[in-house]
Coordinates of C-alpha atoms and ligand atoms in Angstrom, one line a residue:
M4 CA -30.4 -129.1 -16.0
S5 CA -30.6 -132.6 -17.3
F6 CA -27.6 -134.9 -17.7
I7 CA -26.8 -137.1 -20.6
P8 CA -25.0 -140.4 -20.0
N9 CA -21.7 -141.0 -21.7
K10 CA -21.8 -142.2 -25.3
I11 CA -20.2 -145.6 -25.7
F12 CA -18.9 -144.8 -29.2
N13 CA -18.1 -141.2 -30.0
P14 CA -15.1 -140.8 -32.4
T15 CA -15.6 -137.1 -32.6
G16 CA -15.5 -136.5 -28.9
D17 CA -12.8 -134.7 -27.1
D18 CA -11.3 -136.2 -24.0
S19 CA -8.0 -134.5 -24.2
V20 CA -6.5 -133.7 -20.8
Q21 CA -6.9 -130.0 -21.5
S22 CA -10.7 -130.2 -22.0
R23 CA -11.4 -133.1 -19.7
T24 CA -13.8 -132.5 -16.8
I25 CA -15.0 -134.9 -14.0
I26 CA -18.6 -134.8 -15.4
K27 CA -20.3 -133.4 -18.4
G28 CA -17.2 -133.8 -20.6
N29 CA -17.3 -134.9 -24.2
T30 CA -16.1 -138.5 -23.9
T31 CA -15.0 -140.6 -26.9
G32 CA -15.7 -144.1 -25.4
L33 CA -12.1 -144.9 -25.7
F34 CA -10.3 -145.7 -22.5
N35 CA -7.0 -143.9 -22.8
L36 CA -5.4 -144.4 -19.4
N37 CA -2.0 -143.0 -20.4
N38 CA -3.3 -139.5 -20.6
T39 CA -4.7 -138.7 -17.2
K40 CA -5.7 -135.5 -15.6
Y41 CA -6.7 -136.6 -12.1
T42 CA -3.5 -137.7 -10.6
R43 CA -5.0 -138.8 -7.4
A44 CA -7.1 -141.3 -9.3
K45 CA -3.9 -142.9 -10.6
S46 CA -2.5 -143.4 -7.1
M47 CA -5.9 -144.7 -5.9
Y48 CA -5.8 -147.3 -8.7
T49 CA -2.7 -148.9 -7.2
V50 CA -4.0 -149.0 -3.7
M51 CA -7.3 -150.5 -4.8
I52 CA -5.6 -153.2 -6.8
W53 CA -3.3 -154.1 -4.0
N54 CA -6.2 -154.6 -1.7
F55 CA -7.1 -157.8 -3.6
R56 CA -7.9 -160.8 -1.5
V57 CA -10.0 -164.0 -1.6
P58 CA -12.8 -164.1 1.1
E59 CA -12.9 -167.9 1.0
K60 CA -9.3 -167.9 2.2
V61 CA -10.0 -166.2 5.5
S62 CA -9.4 -168.9 8.2
G63 CA -11.1 -169.4 11.5
L64 CA -14.7 -169.2 10.5
N65 CA -15.3 -172.7 11.9
E66 CA -14.3 -171.4 15.4
D67 CA -16.6 -168.5 14.9
S68 CA -19.4 -170.9 14.1
I69 CA -18.9 -172.7 17.4
Q70 CA -18.7 -169.5 19.3
Y71 CA -21.9 -168.2 17.6
K72 CA -23.8 -171.2 18.9
Q73 CA -22.2 -171.6 22.3
E74 CA -20.9 -168.3 23.5
L75 CA -22.8 -165.4 22.0
T76 CA -25.8 -164.2 24.1
D77 CA -29.2 -164.0 22.4
G78 CA -28.7 -160.2 22.3
E79 CA -25.3 -160.5 20.6
K80 CA -26.7 -163.0 18.1
R81 CA -29.5 -160.6 17.2
A82 CA -27.0 -157.8 16.8
Y83 CA -24.7 -160.0 14.7
D84 CA -27.6 -160.9 12.4
G85 CA -29.1 -157.4 12.2
I86 CA -25.8 -155.7 11.5
L87 CA -24.9 -158.2 8.8
S88 CA -28.3 -157.7 7.2
F89 CA -27.7 -153.9 6.9
L90 CA -24.1 -154.3 5.6
I91 CA -25.3 -156.9 3.0
F92 CA -27.9 -154.3 1.8
L93 CA -25.3 -151.6 1.6
D94 CA -22.9 -153.6 -0.5
S95 CA -25.6 -155.0 -2.7
I96 CA -27.0 -151.6 -3.6
Q97 CA -23.5 -150.3 -4.3
T98 CA -22.7 -153.1 -6.7
V99 CA -26.0 -152.6 -8.5
N100 CA -26.0 -148.9 -8.6
L101 CA -22.4 -147.7 -9.2
P102 CA -22.5 -148.2 -12.9
N103 CA -25.4 -145.8 -13.1
F104 CA -23.2 -143.0 -11.6
A105 CA -20.1 -144.1 -13.6
D106 CA -22.1 -143.5 -16.8
Y107 CA -21.9 -139.8 -16.0
I108 CA -18.3 -139.6 -15.0
T109 CA -16.3 -138.2 -17.9
A110 CA -12.7 -139.0 -16.8
P111 CA -11.7 -142.5 -17.8
E112 CA -9.2 -142.7 -14.9
V113 CA -12.1 -142.1 -12.5
Q114 CA -14.4 -144.4 -14.3
L115 CA -11.8 -147.1 -14.0
L116 CA -11.8 -146.7 -10.2
M117 CA -15.6 -147.0 -10.2
S118 CA -15.4 -150.3 -12.0
I119 CA -12.9 -151.6 -9.5
Q120 CA -15.1 -150.4 -6.7
A121 CA -18.2 -152.2 -8.1
Y122 CA -16.1 -155.3 -8.3
Q123 CA -14.9 -154.9 -4.7
E124 CA -18.5 -154.4 -3.6
A125 CA -19.4 -157.7 -5.2
I126 CA -16.5 -159.3 -3.4
H127 CA -17.9 -157.9 -0.2
S128 CA -21.2 -159.6 -0.9
Q129 CA -19.3 -162.8 -1.5
S130 CA -17.6 -162.2 1.9
Y131 CA -20.9 -162.1 3.6
A132 CA -22.0 -165.2 1.8
T133 CA -18.9 -167.0 3.0
I134 CA -19.5 -165.8 6.6
L135 CA -23.1 -166.9 6.6
E136 CA -22.4 -170.2 5.0
S137 CA -20.0 -171.0 7.8
I138 CA -21.9 -169.6 10.8
V139 CA -25.6 -170.2 10.3
D140 CA -28.0 -172.6 8.7
A141 CA -29.9 -172.0 5.4
N142 CA -33.1 -170.7 7.1
K143 CA -31.3 -168.3 9.3
R144 CA -29.3 -167.1 6.2
D145 CA -32.5 -166.2 4.4
E146 CA -33.8 -164.4 7.5
I147 CA -30.7 -162.3 7.6
Y148 CA -30.8 -161.5 3.9
Y149 CA -34.5 -160.5 4.1
F150 CA -34.6 -159.0 7.6
R151 CA -35.8 -155.7 6.2
R152 CA -39.1 -157.4 5.3
E153 CA -39.9 -157.8 9.0
N154 CA -38.0 -154.9 10.5
S155 CA -39.6 -151.5 9.8
I156 CA -36.6 -149.5 11.1
L157 CA -34.2 -151.3 8.8
L158 CA -36.7 -151.0 5.9
E159 CA -37.0 -147.2 6.5
R160 CA -33.3 -146.9 6.4
N161 CA -32.9 -148.9 3.2
T162 CA -35.7 -147.1 1.6
Y163 CA -34.1 -143.7 2.3
I164 CA -30.9 -144.7 0.6
G165 CA -32.6 -146.6 -2.2
K166 CA -34.8 -143.6 -3.1
I167 CA -31.9 -141.2 -3.4
Y168 CA -30.4 -143.5 -6.0
E169 CA -33.7 -144.2 -7.7
D170 CA -34.5 -140.5 -8.0
F171 CA -31.3 -139.9 -10.0
I172 CA -32.0 -142.8 -12.3
E173 CA -35.6 -141.6 -12.9
N174 CA -34.7 -138.0 -13.2
P175 CA -31.0 -137.4 -13.9
N176 CA -30.7 -133.7 -13.2
D177 CA -27.9 -131.8 -11.5
E178 CA -29.5 -131.8 -8.1
N179 CA -30.3 -135.5 -8.1
F180 CA -26.8 -136.3 -9.2
F181 CA -25.3 -134.2 -6.4
R182 CA -27.7 -135.8 -3.9
G183 CA -26.7 -139.2 -5.2
L184 CA -23.0 -138.4 -4.8
I185 CA -23.5 -137.3 -1.2
G186 CA -25.6 -140.4 -0.7
N187 CA -22.6 -142.5 -1.9
F188 CA -20.3 -140.5 0.3
L189 CA -22.4 -141.1 3.4
L190 CA -22.9 -144.7 2.6
E191 CA -19.2 -145.3 2.1
G192 CA -18.1 -143.0 4.9
L193 CA -20.7 -143.2 7.6
Y194 CA -23.3 -146.0 7.3
F195 CA -20.9 -149.0 7.6
Y196 CA -19.0 -147.9 10.6
N197 CA -21.2 -148.6 13.6
G198 CA -21.5 -152.1 12.2
F199 CA -17.7 -152.3 11.9
A200 CA -17.3 -151.1 15.5
F201 CA -19.7 -153.8 16.6
F202 CA -17.6 -156.6 15.1
D203 CA -14.4 -155.0 16.4
T204 CA -15.9 -154.9 19.9
L205 CA -16.8 -158.6 19.7
A206 CA -13.3 -159.4 18.6
D207 CA -11.9 -157.2 21.4
H208 CA -13.8 -159.6 23.7
Q209 CA -12.2 -162.6 21.8
K210 CA -15.4 -163.4 20.0
M211 CA -16.0 -164.0 16.3
K212 CA -12.5 -163.0 15.3
A213 CA -12.6 -164.5 11.8
T214 CA -15.7 -162.5 11.0
D215 CA -13.9 -159.4 12.2
R216 CA -11.0 -160.2 10.0
M217 CA -13.3 -160.4 7.0
I218 CA -14.8 -157.1 8.0
S219 CA -11.4 -155.5 8.3
Y220 CA -10.7 -156.4 4.7
I221 CA -14.0 -154.9 3.7
R222 CA -13.3 -151.7 5.7
R223 CA -9.9 -151.4 4.0
D224 CA -11.8 -151.3 0.6
E225 CA -14.5 -148.9 1.9
L226 CA -11.7 -146.5 2.9
T227 CA -10.6 -146.3 -0.7
H228 CA -14.2 -145.7 -1.8
V229 CA -14.8 -142.8 0.6
T230 CA -11.5 -141.4 -0.6
M231 CA -12.7 -141.7 -4.2
F232 CA -15.9 -139.9 -3.6
T233 CA -14.1 -137.2 -1.6
N234 CA -12.0 -136.7 -4.8
I235 CA -15.0 -136.6 -7.0
L236 CA -16.9 -134.2 -4.8
R237 CA -13.8 -131.9 -4.5
E238 CA -13.5 -131.8 -8.3
I239 CA -17.2 -131.0 -8.6
K240 CA -16.8 -128.1 -6.3
K241 CA -14.0 -126.7 -8.4
E242 CA -15.3 -127.4 -11.8
F243 CA -19.1 -127.1 -11.3
P244 CA -19.5 -124.7 -8.3
A245 CA -23.2 -124.1 -9.1
M246 CA -23.9 -127.8 -8.3
W247 CA -22.2 -127.6 -4.9
N248 CA -25.0 -127.3 -2.3
E249 CA -23.8 -127.0 1.3
K250 CA -27.3 -126.8 2.7
L251 CA -28.1 -130.1 1.1
I252 CA -24.9 -131.7 2.4
Y253 CA -25.7 -130.6 6.0
D254 CA -29.3 -131.7 5.7
M255 CA -28.4 -135.1 4.5
F256 CA -25.7 -135.5 7.1
T257 CA -28.2 -134.6 9.8
I258 CA -30.6 -137.2 8.6
A259 CA -27.9 -139.8 8.1
V260 CA -26.5 -139.3 11.6
E261 CA -30.0 -139.5 13.2
Q262 CA -30.9 -142.7 11.3
E263 CA -27.5 -144.3 12.0
I264 CA -27.9 -143.7 15.8
K265 CA -31.5 -144.8 15.8
R266 CA -30.8 -148.0 13.8
T267 CA -27.7 -149.0 15.7
E268 CA -29.5 -148.6 19.0
H269 CA -32.5 -150.5 17.8
I270 CA -30.3 -153.5 16.7
L271 CA -27.8 -153.4 19.5
G272 CA -29.8 -152.2 22.5
D273 CA -27.7 -152.7 25.6
N274 CA -26.8 -156.2 24.6
V275 CA -23.1 -155.7 23.7
I276 CA -20.6 -154.8 26.4
G277 CA -18.7 -151.7 25.3
I278 CA -21.4 -150.3 23.1
N279 CA -24.3 -148.1 24.3
K280 CA -26.4 -145.2 23.3
N281 CA -23.7 -142.7 24.4
T282 CA -20.8 -144.4 22.5
T283 CA -22.9 -144.8 19.4
E284 CA -24.0 -141.2 19.4
K285 CA -20.5 -139.9 20.0
Y286 CA -18.9 -142.2 17.4
T287 CA -21.4 -141.4 14.7
K288 CA -21.1 -137.6 15.3
R289 CA -17.4 -137.8 15.4
L290 CA -17.3 -139.6 12.1
A291 CA -19.7 -137.1 10.5
N292 CA -17.4 -134.3 11.6
N293 CA -14.5 -136.1 10.0
R294 CA -16.3 -136.7 6.8
L295 CA -17.4 -133.0 6.6
W296 CA -13.8 -132.0 7.1
L297 CA -12.9 -134.0 4.0
L298 CA -15.3 -131.9 2.1
G299 CA -13.8 -128.7 3.5
L300 CA -16.8 -128.1 5.8
D301 CA -17.2 -127.1 9.4
P302 CA -18.2 -129.8 11.9
L303 CA -21.9 -130.4 12.5
Y304 CA -21.1 -131.4 16.1
P305 CA -18.2 -129.4 17.3
E306 CA -18.7 -130.5 20.8
V307 CA -17.7 -134.1 19.9
T308 CA -14.0 -134.3 19.4
E309 CA -13.0 -137.8 20.3
S310 CA -13.9 -141.3 19.2
P311 CA -15.1 -143.5 22.1
Y312 CA -13.6 -146.5 20.3
Q313 CA -10.0 -145.6 20.2
H314 CA -9.1 -148.8 22.0
L315 CA -10.4 -150.7 18.9
E316 CA -8.1 -149.0 16.4
R317 CA -5.4 -151.7 16.8
L318 CA -8.0 -154.1 15.3
Q319 CA -8.2 -152.1 12.2
D320 CA -4.8 -153.2 11.1
T321 CA -4.8 -155.6 8.2
N322 CA -1.5 -156.9 6.8
G323 CA 0.3 -154.2 8.7
E324 CA -1.7 -151.5 7.1
K325 CA -3.4 -149.1 9.4
T326 CA -6.9 -148.3 8.4
N327 CA -7.9 -146.1 11.3
F328 CA -10.5 -143.7 10.0
F329 CA -10.3 -140.7 12.2
E330 CA -7.8 -137.8 11.8
S331 CA -5.1 -140.1 10.6
T332 CA -7.3 -142.2 8.4
V333 CA -7.7 -140.9 4.9
I334 CA -5.1 -138.3 5.6
N335 CA -2.2 -140.6 6.5
Y336 CA -3.4 -143.1 4.1
S337 CA -3.3 -140.6 1.3
Q338 CA 0.0 -139.2 2.4
S339 CA 1.5 -142.6 2.2
N340 CA 0.5 -142.6 -1.4
G341 CA 1.9 -139.2 -2.1
M342 CA -1.4 -137.5 -1.8
K343 CA -1.5 -134.9 0.8
W344 CA -4.9 -133.7 2.0
S345 CA -5.7 -130.4 3.4
R346 CA -9.1 -129.0 4.3
E347 CA -8.8 -126.3 1.7
F348 CA -9.0 -127.3 -1.9
Ligands
FE2_427 FE1 -18.5 -152.5 0.2
FE2_428 FE1 -17.9 -149.3 -0.8

């Protein structure tokens, strides 16, 4: 079934709370944020707004610049560049693509969050620009931005994600929309995290601490994004059960986990103390299990029950706010905002 994007001016529409749905509603084009149906969205708004910060104000990047030149090994530099390159891509595609999905969301309170999200993704891009400006010269910066031109594994990865989004834009049907949502969910909830773990590991070794602080702010935002897509997906399951496709979810998770492990190993190799094939695999699978739990689904890797990076969790604290993303993560985080999660929904 094909989808029609929201009309921007539709005085005869009906977006009353009683008839409002997460998608496929009859929007009016008027943003009435006083009458809201999705109460979690309301709480999310506050959290997202309070996450505001200015990347240029993160201090210590000069020290990072000296460390990059004098203390990082060649392998660590390669990992630093390669991980940043992938993160830059992820945030770019989110900034560019989110409005395409928001056009089909028919609850103004959720559309509002997607606008804030797109803004935050753009701030993430600005954060990378600030990091790169401080750490490396102009030639190296370009190399990092366009690393995917030379690196086939990175290109394969980016192409997979890009195609999921392109497919929906070219052919906006139910299946492609649902695939796109799971793509967003994986991107926000899985793809970033080995990169984050890398920067945490460096910081744990007293290296590149300002970069890691910048990354912590980004992660804090990403956590709200994965929460938002969890909410959207849960609503879809309730309101449009025919669209909910468990096989597709598991298939996409399997591919994402394989690619994430392969890419991380390719970029990091055995060059960073504390990260190896085994930790990457465990971590990625543990994360996938956690994300499936959020969707009310059984783990894909029940044999993996612990994160190998528990010692890094203290680094995930920004302004006293814990952003640990395993059991406690989204659950505690949501509880603190009056939103209790349970697996059943
Ligand atoms: Fe982001
Ligand atoms: Fe995000």
